[in-house]
Amino acid sequence: MTRTIAGACLCGAVSFEIVGEFHAFYLCHCSRCRKGSGSAHGANLFSATAKLSWLSGEDKVKSYHLPATRHQRDFCTDCGSGLPREVMQGAMLVVPAGSIDSAIDIRPTAHICCDSRAGWDADLETVPKIGGLPG
């Protein structure tokens, strides 16, 4: 059975649907993914077979290509949320994990580009965990 996965940006202006399965889920620690996500790493799902359909707001999707690299980031022009993108002339679908609203079964495949990991991104399992906001 083919799976349908729903997703959207933070403000809801852009929504999409993906039909198919993901074959990999990478947590990338390169400096480009850290800058683009504003976090410790990028978290992206990959598929060579899944199909992306925009349900709303496709006109609000902007692509940024870092010159002289393969790095690309697609995002909502209203809220800046990362959005799915097709790369390698459409041969690969890359989907930011945080943009997905549906429950997914795949777990991260690997941490990649760990040689570029931020110095503060080590031994995080020892940092206290808080169920909500602090204070």
CSV table of N, CA and C in Angstrom, one decimal, residues 45-110:
chain,number,residue,atom,x,y,z
A,45,LEU,N,14.7,13.8,5.2
A,45,LEU,CA,14.3,12.5,4.6
A,45,LEU,C,14.5,12.5,3.1
A,46,PHE,N,14.9,11.4,2.6
A,46,PHE,CA,15.2,11.3,1.2
A,46,PHE,C,14.4,10.2,0.5
A,47,SER,N,14.0,10.4,-0.8
A,47,SER,CA,13.3,9.4,-1.6
A,47,SER,C,13.6,9.6,-3.0
A,48,ALA,N,13.9,8.5,-3.7
A,48,ALA,CA,14.1,8.6,-5.2
A,48,ALA,C,12.8,8.2,-5.9
A,49,THR,N,11.7,7.8,-5.1
A,49,THR,CA,10.5,7.3,-5.7
A,49,THR,C,9.3,8.1,-5.3
A,50,ALA,N,9.3,8.7,-4.2
A,50,ALA,CA,8.1,9.4,-3.7
A,50,ALA,C,7.8,10.7,-4.6
A,51,LYS,N,6.5,11.0,-4.6
A,51,LYS,CA,6.1,12.1,-5.4
A,51,LYS,C,5.5,13.3,-4.6
A,52,LEU,N,5.9,14.5,-4.8
A,52,LEU,CA,5.5,15.7,-4.1
A,52,LEU,C,4.4,16.4,-4.9
A,53,SER,N,3.3,16.8,-4.2
A,53,SER,CA,2.3,17.6,-4.7
A,53,SER,C,2.1,18.8,-3.8
A,54,TRP,N,2.0,20.0,-4.3
A,54,TRP,CA,1.7,21.2,-3.5
A,54,TRP,C,0.2,21.3,-3.4
A,55,LEU,N,-0.3,21.4,-2.2
A,55,LEU,CA,-1.8,21.6,-2.0
A,55,LEU,C,-2.2,23.0,-1.9
A,56,SER,N,-1.3,23.9,-1.4
A,56,SER,CA,-1.5,25.3,-1.3
A,56,SER,C,-0.2,26.0,-1.2
A,57,GLY,N,-0.2,27.3,-1.7
A,57,GLY,CA,0.9,28.2,-1.4
A,57,GLY,C,2.2,27.9,-2.2
A,58,GLU,N,2.1,27.1,-3.3
A,58,GLU,CA,3.3,26.9,-4.1
A,58,GLU,C,4.0,28.2,-4.5
A,59,ASP,N,3.2,29.2,-4.8
A,59,ASP,CA,3.8,30.5,-5.2
A,59,ASP,C,4.6,31.2,-4.0
A,60,LYS,N,4.5,30.6,-2.8
A,60,LYS,CA,5.2,31.2,-1.7
A,60,LYS,C,6.5,30.4,-1.4
A,61,VAL,N,6.8,29.4,-2.2
A,61,VAL,CA,8.0,28.6,-2.0
A,61,VAL,C,9.2,29.2,-2.8
A,62,LYS,N,10.2,29.5,-2.0
A,62,LYS,CA,11.4,30.1,-2.7
A,62,LYS,C,12.6,29.2,-2.5
A,63,SER,N,13.5,29.1,-3.5
A,63,SER,CA,14.7,28.3,-3.4
A,63,SER,C,15.9,29.2,-3.3
A,64,TYR,N,16.8,28.7,-2.4
A,64,TYR,CA,18.1,29.4,-2.3
A,64,TYR,C,19.2,28.3,-2.6
A,65,HIS,N,20.0,28.6,-3.6
A,65,HIS,CA,21.1,27.8,-4.0
A,65,HIS,C,22.4,28.5,-3.6
A,66,LEU,N,23.2,27.8,-2.7
A,66,LEU,CA,24.5,28.4,-2.3
A,66,LEU,C,25.4,28.3,-3.5
A,67,PRO,N,25.9,29.5,-4.0
A,67,PRO,CA,26.8,29.5,-5.1
A,67,PRO,C,28.0,28.5,-5.0
A,68,ALA,N,28.3,27.9,-6.1
A,68,ALA,CA,29.5,27.0,-6.3
A,68,ALA,C,29.4,25.7,-5.4
A,69,THR,N,28.1,25.4,-5.0
A,69,THR,CA,27.9,24.2,-4.2
A,69,THR,C,26.6,23.5,-4.7
A,70,ARG,N,26.4,22.3,-4.1
A,70,ARG,CA,25.1,21.6,-4.4
A,70,ARG,C,24.0,21.9,-3.3
A,71,HIS,N,24.4,22.8,-2.4
A,71,HIS,CA,23.5,23.1,-1.3
A,71,HIS,C,22.3,23.9,-1.7
A,72,GLN,N,21.1,23.4,-1.4
A,72,GLN,CA,19.9,24.2,-1.8
A,72,GLN,C,19.0,24.1,-0.5
A,73,ARG,N,18.2,25.2,-0.3
A,73,ARG,CA,17.2,25.2,0.7
A,73,ARG,C,16.0,25.9,0.2
A,74,ASP,N,14.8,25.2,0.3
A,74,ASP,CA,13.6,25.8,-0.1
A,74,ASP,C,12.8,26.1,1.1
A,75,PHE,N,12.1,27.2,1.1
A,75,PHE,CA,11.4,27.7,2.3
A,75,PHE,C,10.2,28.6,1.9
A,76,CYS,N,9.3,28.8,2.9
A,76,CYS,CA,8.1,29.6,2.8
A,76,CYS,C,8.6,31.1,2.9
A,77,THR,N,8.1,31.9,1.9
A,77,THR,CA,8.5,33.3,2.0
A,77,THR,C,7.8,34.1,3.1
A,78,ASP,N,6.8,33.5,3.7
A,78,ASP,CA,6.1,34.2,4.8
A,78,ASP,C,6.7,33.9,6.1
A,79,CYS,N,7.0,32.6,6.4
A,79,CYS,CA,7.5,32.3,7.8
A,79,CYS,C,8.9,31.7,7.8
A,80,GLY,N,9.5,31.4,6.6
A,80,GLY,CA,10.8,30.9,6.6
A,80,GLY,C,11.0,29.4,6.8
A,81,SER,N,9.9,28.7,7.1
A,81,SER,CA,10.0,27.3,7.3
A,81,SER,C,10.6,26.5,6.1
A,82,GLY,N,11.5,25.6,6.4
A,82,GLY,CA,12.1,24.7,5.4
A,82,GLY,C,11.0,23.9,4.8
A,83,LEU,N,11.1,23.7,3.5
A,83,LEU,CA,10.1,22.9,2.7
A,83,LEU,C,10.8,21.9,1.8
A,84,PRO,N,10.0,20.9,1.3
A,84,PRO,CA,10.6,19.9,0.4
A,84,PRO,C,11.1,20.5,-0.8
A,85,ARG,N,12.1,19.8,-1.4
A,85,ARG,CA,12.7,20.2,-2.6
A,85,ARG,C,13.2,19.0,-3.5
A,86,GLU,N,13.1,19.1,-4.8
A,86,GLU,CA,13.6,18.1,-5.7
A,86,GLU,C,15.0,18.5,-6.1
A,87,VAL,N,15.9,17.6,-6.0
A,87,VAL,CA,17.3,17.9,-6.4
A,87,VAL,C,17.8,16.9,-7.4
A,88,MET,N,19.0,17.1,-7.9
A,88,MET,CA,19.5,16.2,-9.0
A,88,MET,C,18.5,16.0,-10.2
A,89,GLN,N,18.1,17.2,-10.7
A,89,GLN,CA,17.2,17.3,-11.8
A,89,GLN,C,15.9,16.4,-11.5
A,90,GLY,N,15.4,16.5,-10.3
A,90,GLY,CA,14.2,15.8,-10.0
A,90,GLY,C,14.3,14.3,-9.6
A,91,ALA,N,15.6,13.8,-9.6
A,91,ALA,CA,15.8,12.4,-9.3
A,91,ALA,C,15.6,12.1,-7.8
A,92,MET,N,15.7,13.1,-6.9
A,92,MET,CA,15.7,12.9,-5.5
A,92,MET,C,14.8,13.9,-4.8
A,93,LEU,N,13.9,13.5,-3.9
A,93,LEU,CA,13.1,14.4,-3.1
A,93,LEU,C,13.8,14.4,-1.7
A,94,VAL,N,14.0,15.7,-1.3
A,94,VAL,CA,14.5,15.9,0.1
A,94,VAL,C,13.5,16.7,0.9
A,95,VAL,N,13.1,16.1,2.0
A,95,VAL,CA,12.0,16.7,2.8
A,95,VAL,C,12.5,17.0,4.2
A,96,PRO,N,12.5,18.2,4.7
A,96,PRO,CA,12.8,18.5,6.1
A,96,PRO,C,11.9,17.8,7.0
A,97,ALA,N,12.4,17.0,7.9
A,97,ALA,CA,11.6,16.2,8.8
A,97,ALA,C,10.6,17.1,9.6
A,98,GLY,N,10.9,18.2,10.0
A,98,GLY,CA,10.1,19.1,10.8
A,98,GLY,C,8.9,19.7,10.0
A,99,SER,N,8.9,19.5,8.7
A,99,SER,CA,7.8,20.0,7.9
A,99,SER,C,6.7,19.0,7.7
A,100,ILE,N,6.9,17.8,8.2
A,100,ILE,CA,5.9,16.7,8.1
A,100,ILE,C,4.9,16.8,9.2
A,101,ASP,N,3.6,16.7,8.9
A,101,ASP,CA,2.6,16.7,9.9
A,101,ASP,C,2.2,15.3,10.3
A,102,SER,N,2.2,14.4,9.3
A,102,SER,CA,1.8,13.0,9.5
A,102,SER,C,2.9,12.2,10.4
A,103,ALA,N,2.4,11.2,11.1
A,103,ALA,CA,3.3,10.3,11.8
A,103,ALA,C,4.1,9.5,10.8
A,104,ILE,N,5.4,9.4,11.0
A,104,ILE,CA,6.2,8.6,10.1
A,104,ILE,C,6.9,7.5,10.9
A,105,ASP,N,7.2,6.4,10.3
A,105,ASP,CA,7.8,5.3,11.0
A,105,ASP,C,9.3,5.2,10.9
A,106,ILE,N,9.9,5.9,9.9
A,106,ILE,CA,11.3,5.8,9.7
A,106,ILE,C,12.1,6.6,10.8
A,107,ARG,N,13.1,6.0,11.3
A,107,ARG,CA,14.0,6.6,12.3
A,107,ARG,C,15.3,7.1,11.6
A,108,PRO,N,16.0,8.0,12.1
A,108,PRO,CA,17.2,8.5,11.5
A,108,PRO,C,18.1,7.3,11.1
A,109,THR,N,18.7,7.4,9.9
A,109,THR,CA,19.5,6.4,9.3
A,109,THR,C,21.0,6.6,9.9
A,110,ALA,N,21.4,7.8,9.9
A,110,ALA,CA,22.8,8.1,10.4
A,110,ALA,C,22.9,9.6,10.6
